[in-house]
Amino acid sequence: VRGKADQMLIGTVWKWQQSLYNNDTKAVPPNPDNYTLKLLPDGKVSIRADCNLGGGIYRLDSSKISVEITHTTMAACPPESLEQNYIRDLNAAAIYFFKADVLYIDLKYDSGTMKFIR
């Protein structure tokens, strides 16, 4: 039985707002609509990473989350694109939690936190 948090998490298109890293740097996409995350009920994940679409698999275990992006389209995004940062951060997902309707994903090794809104 999935909890309320899982129900909120799965099936929603989340828009990446930023990743805040523990070295006080951050990655902020100029247009969050171009960086989306959708967890599907069958364990697959669908993303938009700037000019590319991709997907992979995810696993949830209470508040733990692991994401593995296994494929993306290969369009060349502009030089300022955060496509690589975004995919790298998703692949480092460790824990998720909500504050109000905002989704946060903590990265492995306390390296930072991603922030998403619906």
PDB file of C-alpha atoms in Angstrom:
ATOM      1  CA  VAL A   1       0.000   0.000   0.000  1.00  0.00           C
ATOM      2  CA  ARG A   2       1.440   3.321  -1.034  1.00  0.00           C
ATOM      3  CA  GLY A   3       1.420   6.198   1.394  1.00  0.00           C
ATOM      4  CA  LYS A   4       0.161   9.698   0.719  1.00  0.00           C
ATOM      5  CA  ALA A   5       3.697  10.903  -0.093  1.00  0.00           C
ATOM      6  CA  ASP A   6       4.108   8.180  -2.714  1.00  0.00           C
ATOM      7  CA  GLN A   7       0.737   9.093  -4.227  1.00  0.00           C
ATOM      8  CA  MET A   8       1.847  12.706  -4.491  1.00  0.00           C
ATOM      9  CA  LEU A   9       5.232  11.692  -5.900  1.00  0.00           C
ATOM     10  CA  ILE A  10       4.095   9.236  -8.566  1.00  0.00           C
ATOM     11  CA  GLY A  11       2.319  10.349 -11.718  1.00  0.00           C
ATOM     12  CA  THR A  12       3.005  14.048 -11.164  1.00  0.00           C
ATOM     13  CA  VAL A  13       5.115  16.072 -13.579  1.00  0.00           C
ATOM     14  CA  TRP A  14       7.693  17.772 -11.344  1.00  0.00           C
ATOM     15  CA  LYS A  15       9.590  20.820 -12.599  1.00  0.00           C
ATOM     16  CA  TRP A  16      13.167  21.270 -11.432  1.00  0.00           C
ATOM     17  CA  GLN A  17      13.701  24.595  -9.655  1.00  0.00           C
ATOM     18  CA  GLN A  18      17.301  24.217  -8.559  1.00  0.00           C
ATOM     19  CA  SER A  19      19.989  22.033  -7.078  1.00  0.00           C
ATOM     20  CA  LEU A  20      21.736  23.523  -4.074  1.00  0.00           C
ATOM     21  CA  TYR A  21      25.120  21.903  -3.425  1.00  0.00           C
ATOM     22  CA  ASN A  22      26.935  21.625  -0.121  1.00  0.00           C
ATOM     23  CA  ASN A  23      29.863  23.692  -1.454  1.00  0.00           C
ATOM     24  CA  ASP A  24      27.482  26.707  -1.626  1.00  0.00           C
ATOM     25  CA  THR A  25      27.109  26.555  -5.406  1.00  0.00           C
ATOM     26  CA  LYS A  26      23.830  25.937  -7.156  1.00  0.00           C
ATOM     27  CA  ALA A  27      22.394  25.014 -10.527  1.00  0.00           C
ATOM     28  CA  VAL A  28      19.259  26.951 -11.479  1.00  0.00           C
ATOM     29  CA  PRO A  29      17.583  26.183 -14.798  1.00  0.00           C
ATOM     30  CA  PRO A  30      16.518  29.307 -16.719  1.00  0.00           C
ATOM     31  CA  ASN A  31      13.252  27.572 -17.644  1.00  0.00           C
ATOM     32  CA  PRO A  32      12.034  24.870 -15.214  1.00  0.00           C
ATOM     33  CA  ASP A  33       9.472  23.718 -17.821  1.00  0.00           C
ATOM     34  CA  ASN A  34      12.440  22.299 -19.763  1.00  0.00           C
ATOM     35  CA  TYR A  35      13.557  20.094 -16.859  1.00  0.00           C
ATOM     36  CA  THR A  36      10.864  17.703 -15.755  1.00  0.00           C
ATOM     37  CA  LEU A  37      10.649  14.470 -13.803  1.00  0.00           C
ATOM     38  CA  LYS A  38       7.752  12.026 -13.851  1.00  0.00           C
ATOM     39  CA  LEU A  39       7.755   8.777 -11.883  1.00  0.00           C
ATOM     40  CA  LEU A  40       5.386   6.235 -13.410  1.00  0.00           C
ATOM     41  CA  PRO A  41       3.512   3.590 -11.387  1.00  0.00           C
ATOM     42  CA  ASP A  42       5.383   0.756 -13.149  1.00  0.00           C
ATOM     43  CA  GLY A  43       8.809   1.782 -11.796  1.00  0.00           C
ATOM     44  CA  LYS A  44       9.892   3.691 -14.878  1.00  0.00           C
ATOM     45  CA  VAL A  45      10.907   7.328 -14.914  1.00  0.00           C
ATOM     46  CA  SER A  46      10.395   9.842 -17.707  1.00  0.00           C
ATOM     47  CA  ILE A  47      12.399  13.076 -17.882  1.00  0.00           C
ATOM     48  CA  ARG A  48      12.929  16.145 -19.986  1.00  0.00           C
ATOM     49  CA  ALA A  49      16.480  17.456 -19.722  1.00  0.00           C
ATOM     50  CA  ASP A  50      16.439  20.741 -21.630  1.00  0.00           C
ATOM     51  CA  CYS A  51      16.458  19.801 -25.331  1.00  0.00           C
ATOM     52  CA  ASN A  52      16.417  16.029 -24.723  1.00  0.00           C
ATOM     53  CA  LEU A  53      13.892  13.497 -23.488  1.00  0.00           C
ATOM     54  CA  GLY A  54      14.941  10.476 -21.521  1.00  0.00           C
ATOM     55  CA  GLY A  55      13.983   7.761 -19.157  1.00  0.00           C
ATOM     56  CA  GLY A  56      15.069   5.026 -16.863  1.00  0.00           C
ATOM     57  CA  ILE A  57      14.008   3.314 -13.683  1.00  0.00           C
ATOM     58  CA  TYR A  58      13.489   4.272 -10.064  1.00  0.00           C
ATOM     59  CA  ARG A  59      13.047   2.480  -6.764  1.00  0.00           C
ATOM     60  CA  LEU A  60      11.359   3.711  -3.590  1.00  0.00           C
ATOM     61  CA  ASP A  61      11.888   2.300  -0.109  1.00  0.00           C
ATOM     62  CA  SER A  62      10.034   4.416   2.466  1.00  0.00           C
ATOM     63  CA  SER A  63      11.795   7.810   2.125  1.00  0.00           C
ATOM     64  CA  LYS A  64      14.724   6.433   0.109  1.00  0.00           C
ATOM     65  CA  ILE A  65      14.732   6.896  -3.640  1.00  0.00           C
ATOM     66  CA  SER A  66      17.135   5.733  -6.308  1.00  0.00           C
ATOM     67  CA  VAL A  67      16.958   6.866  -9.921  1.00  0.00           C
ATOM     68  CA  GLU A  68      18.880   5.508 -12.868  1.00  0.00           C
ATOM     69  CA  ILE A  69      18.574   7.426 -16.127  1.00  0.00           C
ATOM     70  CA  THR A  70      19.323   4.782 -18.739  1.00  0.00           C
ATOM     71  CA  HIS A  71      18.689   6.611 -22.001  1.00  0.00           C
ATOM     72  CA  THR A  72      18.150  10.059 -23.517  1.00  0.00           C
ATOM     73  CA  THR A  73      17.760  11.483 -26.979  1.00  0.00           C
ATOM     74  CA  MET A  74      21.004  12.919 -28.316  1.00  0.00           C
ATOM     75  CA  ALA A  75      20.174  16.447 -29.458  1.00  0.00           C
ATOM     76  CA  ALA A  76      22.918  19.001 -28.860  1.00  0.00           C
ATOM     77  CA  CYS A  77      21.668  21.448 -26.258  1.00  0.00           C
ATOM     78  CA  PRO A  78      23.062  24.996 -26.085  1.00  0.00           C
ATOM     79  CA  PRO A  79      26.357  25.461 -24.166  1.00  0.00           C
ATOM     80  CA  GLU A  80      24.610  26.996 -21.130  1.00  0.00           C
ATOM     81  CA  SER A  81      22.297  23.980 -20.813  1.00  0.00           C
ATOM     82  CA  LEU A  82      22.103  22.267 -17.421  1.00  0.00           C
ATOM     83  CA  GLU A  83      21.190  18.941 -19.037  1.00  0.00           C
ATOM     84  CA  GLN A  84      24.276  17.121 -17.739  1.00  0.00           C
ATOM     85  CA  ASN A  85      23.951  18.551 -14.205  1.00  0.00           C
ATOM     86  CA  TYR A  86      20.310  17.547 -14.090  1.00  0.00           C
ATOM     87  CA  ILE A  87      20.900  13.942 -15.159  1.00  0.00           C
ATOM     88  CA  ARG A  88      23.925  13.635 -12.860  1.00  0.00           C
ATOM     89  CA  ASP A  89      21.888  14.908  -9.900  1.00  0.00           C
ATOM     90  CA  LEU A  90      18.950  12.584 -10.618  1.00  0.00           C
ATOM     91  CA  ASN A  91      21.339   9.634 -10.767  1.00  0.00           C
ATOM     92  CA  ALA A  92      22.621  10.650  -7.302  1.00  0.00           C
ATOM     93  CA  ALA A  93      19.144  10.748  -5.678  1.00  0.00           C
ATOM     94  CA  ALA A  94      19.096   9.262  -2.173  1.00  0.00           C
ATOM     95  CA  ILE A  95      16.143  10.538  -0.101  1.00  0.00           C
ATOM     96  CA  TYR A  96      12.973  12.448  -0.905  1.00  0.00           C
ATOM     97  CA  PHE A  97      10.687  14.567   1.236  1.00  0.00           C
ATOM     98  CA  PHE A  98       7.992  17.189   0.870  1.00  0.00           C
ATOM     99  CA  LYS A  99       7.559  20.606   2.419  1.00  0.00           C
ATOM    100  CA  ALA A 100       4.043  21.745   1.563  1.00  0.00           C
ATOM    101  CA  ASP A 101       3.705  20.900  -2.156  1.00  0.00           C
ATOM    102  CA  VAL A 102       7.420  21.188  -2.865  1.00  0.00           C
ATOM    103  CA  LEU A 103       9.442  18.046  -3.560  1.00  0.00           C
ATOM    104  CA  TYR A 104      13.027  17.850  -2.339  1.00  0.00           C
ATOM    105  CA  ILE A 105      15.482  15.120  -3.297  1.00  0.00           C
ATOM    106  CA  ASP A 106      18.649  14.855  -1.232  1.00  0.00           C
ATOM    107  CA  LEU A 107      21.697  13.654  -3.136  1.00  0.00           C
ATOM    108  CA  LYS A 108      24.073  10.903  -2.063  1.00  0.00           C
ATOM    109  CA  TYR A 109      26.974  11.695   0.271  1.00  0.00           C
ATOM    110  CA  ASP A 110      25.196  14.866   1.500  1.00  0.00           C
ATOM    111  CA  SER A 111      26.357  16.528  -1.707  1.00  0.00           C
ATOM    112  CA  GLY A 112      23.238  18.641  -2.202  1.00  0.00           C
ATOM    113  CA  THR A 113      19.467  18.873  -2.604  1.00  0.00           C
ATOM    114  CA  MET A 114      17.258  19.144  -5.689  1.00  0.00           C
ATOM    115  CA  LYS A 115      14.035  21.150  -5.491  1.00  0.00           C
ATOM    116  CA  PHE A 116      10.939  20.557  -7.650  1.00  0.00           C
ATOM    117  CA  ILE A 117       7.473  22.054  -7.916  1.00  0.00           C
ATOM    118  CA  ARG A 118       4.370  20.795  -9.660  1.00  0.00           C
TER     119      ARG A 118
END
